[in-house]
Short mmCIF file of C-alpha atoms in Angstrom, two decimals:
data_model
loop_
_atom_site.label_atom_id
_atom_site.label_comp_id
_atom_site.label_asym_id
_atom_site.label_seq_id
_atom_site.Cartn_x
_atom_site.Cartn_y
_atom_site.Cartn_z
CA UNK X 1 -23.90 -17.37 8.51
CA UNK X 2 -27.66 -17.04 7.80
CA UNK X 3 -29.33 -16.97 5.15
CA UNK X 4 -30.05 -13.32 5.11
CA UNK X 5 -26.46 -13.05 4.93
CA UNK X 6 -25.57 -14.91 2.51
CA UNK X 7 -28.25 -13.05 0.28
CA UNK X 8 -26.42 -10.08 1.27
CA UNK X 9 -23.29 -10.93 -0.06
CA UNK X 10 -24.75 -12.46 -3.32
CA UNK X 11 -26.33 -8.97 -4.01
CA UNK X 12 -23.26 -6.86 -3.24
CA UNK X 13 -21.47 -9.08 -5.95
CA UNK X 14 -23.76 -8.54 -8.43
CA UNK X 15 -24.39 -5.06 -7.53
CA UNK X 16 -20.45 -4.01 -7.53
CA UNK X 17 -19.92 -6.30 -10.85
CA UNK X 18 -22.70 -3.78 -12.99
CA UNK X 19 -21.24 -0.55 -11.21
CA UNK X 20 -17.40 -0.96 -11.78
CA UNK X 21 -15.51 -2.72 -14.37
CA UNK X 22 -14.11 -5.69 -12.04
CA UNK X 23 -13.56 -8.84 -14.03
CA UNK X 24 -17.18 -9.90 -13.87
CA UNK X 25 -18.80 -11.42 -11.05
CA UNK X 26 -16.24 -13.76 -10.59
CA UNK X 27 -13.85 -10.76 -9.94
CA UNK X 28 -16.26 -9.00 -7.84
CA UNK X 29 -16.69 -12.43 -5.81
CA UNK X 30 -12.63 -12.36 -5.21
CA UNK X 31 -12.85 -8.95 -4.52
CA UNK X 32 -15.70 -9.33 -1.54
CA UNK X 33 -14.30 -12.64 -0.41
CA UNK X 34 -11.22 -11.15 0.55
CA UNK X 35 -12.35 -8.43 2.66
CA UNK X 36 -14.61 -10.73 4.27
CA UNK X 37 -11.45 -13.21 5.20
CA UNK X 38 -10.29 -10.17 7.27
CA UNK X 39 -13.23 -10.19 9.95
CA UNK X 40 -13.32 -6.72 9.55
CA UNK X 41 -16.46 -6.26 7.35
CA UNK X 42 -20.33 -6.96 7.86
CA UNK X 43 -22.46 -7.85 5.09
CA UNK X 44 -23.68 -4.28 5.91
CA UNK X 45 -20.78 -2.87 5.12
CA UNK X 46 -18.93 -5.01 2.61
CA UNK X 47 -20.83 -3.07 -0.12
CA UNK X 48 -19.22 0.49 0.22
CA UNK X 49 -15.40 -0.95 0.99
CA UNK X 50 -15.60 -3.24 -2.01
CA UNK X 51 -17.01 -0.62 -4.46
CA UNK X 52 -13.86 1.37 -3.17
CA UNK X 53 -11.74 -1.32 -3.57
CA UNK X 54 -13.01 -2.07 -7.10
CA UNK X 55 -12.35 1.29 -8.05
CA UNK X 56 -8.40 1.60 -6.33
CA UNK X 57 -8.04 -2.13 -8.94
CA UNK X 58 -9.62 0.39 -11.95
CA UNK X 59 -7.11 3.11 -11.32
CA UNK X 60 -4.13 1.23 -10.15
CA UNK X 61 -5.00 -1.37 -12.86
CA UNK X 62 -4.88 -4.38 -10.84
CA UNK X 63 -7.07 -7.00 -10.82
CA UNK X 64 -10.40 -6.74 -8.35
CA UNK X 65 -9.19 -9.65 -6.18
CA UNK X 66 -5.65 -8.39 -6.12
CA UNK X 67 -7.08 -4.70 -4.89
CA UNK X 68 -9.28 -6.62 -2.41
CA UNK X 69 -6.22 -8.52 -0.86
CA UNK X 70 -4.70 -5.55 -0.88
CA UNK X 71 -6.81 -3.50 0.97
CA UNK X 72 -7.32 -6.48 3.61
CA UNK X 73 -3.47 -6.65 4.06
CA UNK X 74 -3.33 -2.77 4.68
CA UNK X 75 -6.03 -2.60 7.27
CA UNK X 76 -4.83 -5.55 9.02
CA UNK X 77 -0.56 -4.73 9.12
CA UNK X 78 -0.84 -1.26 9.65
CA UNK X 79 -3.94 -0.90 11.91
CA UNK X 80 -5.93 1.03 9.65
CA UNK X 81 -9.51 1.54 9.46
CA UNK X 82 -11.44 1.87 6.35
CA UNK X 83 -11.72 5.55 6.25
CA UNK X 84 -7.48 5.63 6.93
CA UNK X 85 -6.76 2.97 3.87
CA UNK X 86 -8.86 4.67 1.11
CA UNK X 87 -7.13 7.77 2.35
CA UNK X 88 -3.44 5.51 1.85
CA UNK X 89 -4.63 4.37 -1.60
CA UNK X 90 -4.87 7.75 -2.51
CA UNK X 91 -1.23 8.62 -1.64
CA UNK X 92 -0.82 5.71 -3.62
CA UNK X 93 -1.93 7.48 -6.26
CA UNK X 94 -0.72 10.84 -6.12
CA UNK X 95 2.73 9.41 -5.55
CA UNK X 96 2.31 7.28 -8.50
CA UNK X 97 1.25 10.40 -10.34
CA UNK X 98 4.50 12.47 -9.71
CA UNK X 99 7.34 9.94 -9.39
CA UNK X 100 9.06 7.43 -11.45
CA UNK X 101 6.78 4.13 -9.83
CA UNK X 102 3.70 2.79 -10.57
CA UNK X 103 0.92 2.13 -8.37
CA UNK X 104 1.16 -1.08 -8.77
CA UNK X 105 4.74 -1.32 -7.76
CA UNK X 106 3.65 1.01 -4.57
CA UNK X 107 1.02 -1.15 -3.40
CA UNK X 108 2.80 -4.60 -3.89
CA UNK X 109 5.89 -2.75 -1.42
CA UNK X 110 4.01 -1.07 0.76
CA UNK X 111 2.01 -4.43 1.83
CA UNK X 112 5.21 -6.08 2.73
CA UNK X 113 6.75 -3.42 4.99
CA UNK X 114 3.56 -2.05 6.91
CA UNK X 115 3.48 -3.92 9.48
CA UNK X 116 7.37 -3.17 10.50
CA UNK X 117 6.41 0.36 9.83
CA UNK X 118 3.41 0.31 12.58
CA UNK X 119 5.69 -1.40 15.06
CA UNK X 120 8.16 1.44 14.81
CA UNK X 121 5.60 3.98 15.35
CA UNK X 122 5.80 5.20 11.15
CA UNK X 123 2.79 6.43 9.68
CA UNK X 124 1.89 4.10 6.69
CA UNK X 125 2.30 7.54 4.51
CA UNK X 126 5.74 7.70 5.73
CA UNK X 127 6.56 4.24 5.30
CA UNK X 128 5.46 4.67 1.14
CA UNK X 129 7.27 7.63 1.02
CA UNK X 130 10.41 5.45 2.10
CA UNK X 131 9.55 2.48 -0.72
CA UNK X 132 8.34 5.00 -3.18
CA UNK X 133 11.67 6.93 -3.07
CA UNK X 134 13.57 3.30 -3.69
CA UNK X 135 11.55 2.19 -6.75
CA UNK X 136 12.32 5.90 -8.28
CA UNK X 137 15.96 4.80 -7.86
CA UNK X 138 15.42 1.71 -9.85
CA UNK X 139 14.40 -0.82 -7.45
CA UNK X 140 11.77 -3.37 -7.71
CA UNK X 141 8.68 -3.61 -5.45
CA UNK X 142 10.37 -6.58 -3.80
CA UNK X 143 13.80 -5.21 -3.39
CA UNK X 144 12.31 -1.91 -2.23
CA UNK X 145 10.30 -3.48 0.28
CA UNK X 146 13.11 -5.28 1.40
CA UNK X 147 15.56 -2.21 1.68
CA UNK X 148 13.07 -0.56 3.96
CA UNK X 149 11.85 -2.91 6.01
CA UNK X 150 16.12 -3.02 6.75
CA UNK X 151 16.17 0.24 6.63
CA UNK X 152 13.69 0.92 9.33
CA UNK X 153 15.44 -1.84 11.64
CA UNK X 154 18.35 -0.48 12.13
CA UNK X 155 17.33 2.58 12.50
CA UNK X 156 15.17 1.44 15.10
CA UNK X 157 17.48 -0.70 16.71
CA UNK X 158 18.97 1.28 19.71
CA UNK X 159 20.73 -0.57 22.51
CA UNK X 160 19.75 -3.71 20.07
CA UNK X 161 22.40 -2.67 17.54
CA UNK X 162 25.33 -4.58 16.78
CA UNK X 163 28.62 -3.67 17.14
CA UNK X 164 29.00 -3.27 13.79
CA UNK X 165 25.52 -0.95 13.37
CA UNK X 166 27.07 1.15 16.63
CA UNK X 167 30.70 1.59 14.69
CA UNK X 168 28.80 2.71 11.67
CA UNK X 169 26.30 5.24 13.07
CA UNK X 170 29.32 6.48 14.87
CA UNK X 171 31.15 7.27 11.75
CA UNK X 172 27.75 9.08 10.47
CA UNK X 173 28.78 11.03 13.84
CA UNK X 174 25.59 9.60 15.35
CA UNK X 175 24.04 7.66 18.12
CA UNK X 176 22.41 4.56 17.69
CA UNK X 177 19.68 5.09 20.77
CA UNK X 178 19.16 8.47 19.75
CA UNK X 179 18.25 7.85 15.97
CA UNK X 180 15.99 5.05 17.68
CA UNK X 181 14.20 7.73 19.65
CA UNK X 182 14.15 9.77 17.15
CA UNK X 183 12.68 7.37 14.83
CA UNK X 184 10.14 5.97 17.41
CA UNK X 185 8.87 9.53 17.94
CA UNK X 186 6.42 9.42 15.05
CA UNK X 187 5.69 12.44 12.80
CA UNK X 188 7.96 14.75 11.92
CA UNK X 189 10.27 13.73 13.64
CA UNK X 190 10.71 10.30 12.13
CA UNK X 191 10.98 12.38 9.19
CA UNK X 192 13.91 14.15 10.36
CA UNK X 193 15.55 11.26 11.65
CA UNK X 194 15.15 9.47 8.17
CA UNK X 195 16.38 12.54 6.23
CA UNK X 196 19.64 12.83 8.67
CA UNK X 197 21.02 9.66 8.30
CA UNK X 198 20.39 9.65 4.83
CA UNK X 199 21.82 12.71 4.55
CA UNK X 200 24.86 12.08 6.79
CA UNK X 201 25.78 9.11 4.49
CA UNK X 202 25.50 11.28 1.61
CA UNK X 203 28.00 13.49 3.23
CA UNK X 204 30.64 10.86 4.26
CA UNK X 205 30.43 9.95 0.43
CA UNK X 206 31.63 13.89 -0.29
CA UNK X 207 34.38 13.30 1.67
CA UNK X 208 35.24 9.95 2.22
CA UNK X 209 33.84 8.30 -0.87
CA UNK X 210 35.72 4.57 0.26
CA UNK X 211 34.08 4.41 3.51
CA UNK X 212 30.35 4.85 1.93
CA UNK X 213 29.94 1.14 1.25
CA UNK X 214 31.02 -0.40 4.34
CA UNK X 215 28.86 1.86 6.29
CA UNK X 216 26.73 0.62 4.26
CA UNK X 217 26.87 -2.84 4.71
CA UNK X 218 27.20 -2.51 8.56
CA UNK X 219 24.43 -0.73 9.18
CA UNK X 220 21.25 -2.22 6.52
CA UNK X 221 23.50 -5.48 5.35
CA UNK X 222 24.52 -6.11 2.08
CA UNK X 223 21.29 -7.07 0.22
CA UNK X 224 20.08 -4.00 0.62
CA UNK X 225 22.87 -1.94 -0.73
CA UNK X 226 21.05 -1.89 -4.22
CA UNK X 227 18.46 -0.17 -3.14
CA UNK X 228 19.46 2.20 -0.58
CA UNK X 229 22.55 3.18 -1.39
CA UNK X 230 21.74 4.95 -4.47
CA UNK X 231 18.57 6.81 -2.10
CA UNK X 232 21.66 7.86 -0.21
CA UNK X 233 23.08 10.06 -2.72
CA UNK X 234 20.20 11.92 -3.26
CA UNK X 235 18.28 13.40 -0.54
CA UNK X 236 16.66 15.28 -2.77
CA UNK X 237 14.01 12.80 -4.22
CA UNK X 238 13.26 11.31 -0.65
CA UNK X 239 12.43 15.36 0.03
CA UNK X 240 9.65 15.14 -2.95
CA UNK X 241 8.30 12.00 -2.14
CA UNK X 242 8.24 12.55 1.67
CA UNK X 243 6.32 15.83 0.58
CA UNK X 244 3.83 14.43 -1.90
CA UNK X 245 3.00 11.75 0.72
CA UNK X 246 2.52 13.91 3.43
CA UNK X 247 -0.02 16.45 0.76
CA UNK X 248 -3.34 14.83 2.14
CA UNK X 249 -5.69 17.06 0.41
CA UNK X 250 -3.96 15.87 -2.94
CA UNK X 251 -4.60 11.78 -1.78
CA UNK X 252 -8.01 12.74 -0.77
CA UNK X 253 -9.53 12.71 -4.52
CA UNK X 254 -6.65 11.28 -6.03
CA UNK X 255 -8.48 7.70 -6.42
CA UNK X 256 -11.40 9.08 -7.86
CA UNK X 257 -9.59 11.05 -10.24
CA UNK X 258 -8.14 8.36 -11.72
CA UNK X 259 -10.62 6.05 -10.89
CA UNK X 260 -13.06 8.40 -13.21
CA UNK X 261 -10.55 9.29 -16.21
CA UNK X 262 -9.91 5.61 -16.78
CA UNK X 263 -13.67 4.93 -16.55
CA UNK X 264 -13.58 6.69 -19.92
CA UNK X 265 -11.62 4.53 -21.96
CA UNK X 266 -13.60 2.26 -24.60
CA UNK X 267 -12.20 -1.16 -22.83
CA UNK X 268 -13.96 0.10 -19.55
CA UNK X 269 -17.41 0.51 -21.31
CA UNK X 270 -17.20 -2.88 -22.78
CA UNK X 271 -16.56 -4.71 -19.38
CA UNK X 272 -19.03 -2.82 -17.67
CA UNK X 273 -21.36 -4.60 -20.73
CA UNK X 274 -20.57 -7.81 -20.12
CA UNK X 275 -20.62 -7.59 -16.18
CA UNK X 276 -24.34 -6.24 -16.98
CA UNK X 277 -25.37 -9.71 -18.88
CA UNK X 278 -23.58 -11.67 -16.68
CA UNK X 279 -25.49 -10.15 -13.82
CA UNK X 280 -28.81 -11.03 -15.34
CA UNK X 281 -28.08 -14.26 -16.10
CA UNK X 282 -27.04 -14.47 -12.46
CA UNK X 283 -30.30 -13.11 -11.53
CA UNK X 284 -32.64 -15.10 -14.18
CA UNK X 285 -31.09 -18.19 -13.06
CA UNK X 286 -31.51 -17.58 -9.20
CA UNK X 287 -35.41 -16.86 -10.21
CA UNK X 288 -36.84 -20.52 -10.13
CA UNK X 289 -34.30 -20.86 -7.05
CA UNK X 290 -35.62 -18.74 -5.28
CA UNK X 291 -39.22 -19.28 -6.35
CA UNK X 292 -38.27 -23.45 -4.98
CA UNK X 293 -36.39 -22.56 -2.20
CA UNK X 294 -37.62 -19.42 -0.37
CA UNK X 295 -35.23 -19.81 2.66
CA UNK X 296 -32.17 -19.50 0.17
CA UNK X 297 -30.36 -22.65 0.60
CA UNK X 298 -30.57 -23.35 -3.13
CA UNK X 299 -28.15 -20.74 -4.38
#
């Protein structure tokens, strides 16, 4: 790390703290140090991603370092690149917007089951469509993320599945490797596969209302009932959210939207404030530094 660098970073702190309301430098320095952990970044262009970042923690209302880790753990488990995570956050959003879950709650699930997601071929939209839909049934981000990172396993499992996985997707009148393919596929056709056995379960439950549990528990295991049984009575809702996920015109200016209407708010204005003063007293104190120590090594 030269010198240079270092500068670099210094100035993109200071810089982010005066331009979005971040929790003061200090905020803005959690905020860049966490992208930085990822290897992903260059001083060159840490600037733009954590000014995005900053403004995803303004209109998720998170904390800067919390949006920061956020965005680090998105890129990194599902593969992402910068432009393909601000585009996420603002599915974030727009879900967030138009179902019973907070942002919040979105980002803390979708973190946890990305990863799984990316292995099985799921688009990360996909993959927040399946938490999102859980958290509108009551879950909590933790449970959620838990339900669907089950969820997608046995699904995915194929000739992996247990006995008891096979004996369930049989009485779904399925196949275990052909859900898996299905699954696997990507795109719309993950979709479809998702729906289907959803949907299949919601039908046994029509007609055979004592065998819904046990299939249940056989297939996703019995911690996750809680949160996907109730998704499997209503196909419905995992419809709208796999549809407001997939709108990517909507998630294109969803962030800024919000990002723009909270900017507004009287709280906002005074932050902004005192980010400005701490920033010059940053800047006045770095002065005789600087003047002492030209190379940089003082800061």
């Amino acid at each position: 790390t030269t010198a240079e660098q270092i500068k670099q970073v210094e100035k993109s702190v200071v810089d982010l703290s005066r331009k979005v309301a971040v929790d003061g430098p200090e905020g803005a320095a959690k905020l860049n140090a966490a992208l930085l952990q990822t290897g992903l970044y260059t001083t060159e262009t840490l600037g733009a991603a954590a000014e995005q970042a900053a403004k995803i923690g303004v209109a998720f209302d998170i904390g800067a370092g919390e949006a920061g880790d956020a965005m680090a753990k998105l890129r990194v488990g599902g593969n992402l690149t910068q432009e393909q995570v601000e585009k996420l956050a603002g599915t974030f959003n727009h879900l967030s917007n138009n179902m019973p879950a907070t942002a919040k709650q979105i980002v803390e699930a979708e973190t946890r089951v990305i990863s799984i997601g990316n292995a099985a071929n799921i688009s990360a939209e996909q993959t927040t469509a399946l938490v999102t839909a859980m958290i509108a049934t009551g879950a909590d981000a933790d449970v959620a993320a838990t339900g669907t990172k089950n969820f997608i396993r046995a699904l995915g499992s194929g000739e992996a599945a247990t006995k008891k996985q096979t004996h369930a997707f049989k009485a779904l009148g399925l196949d275990a490797r052909d859900v898996a393919k299905g699954l696997t596929a990507g795109g719309k056709s993950a979709e479809a596969t998702v729906k289907q056995v959803v949907s299949r379960i919601g039908e046994l439950g029509k007609t055979s209302r004592e065998k819904v549990l046990p299939v249940l528990m056989e297939l996703f295991g019995s911690e996750s009932i809680s949160s996907i049984g109730p998704l499997a009575t209503n196909i419905e809702l995992l419809t709208k959210s796999f549809d407001l996920a997939g709108d990517s015109a909507a998630a294109a200016v969803s962030v800024e939207k919000e990002y723009e209407a909270r900017s507004k708010t009287t709280a906002n204005a005074i932050q902004l404030l005192k980010n400005n003063v701490s920033a010059l007293a940053i800047e006045f104190g770095n002065a005789p530094l600087q003047r002492s120590d030209p190379v940089g090594f003082g800061h």
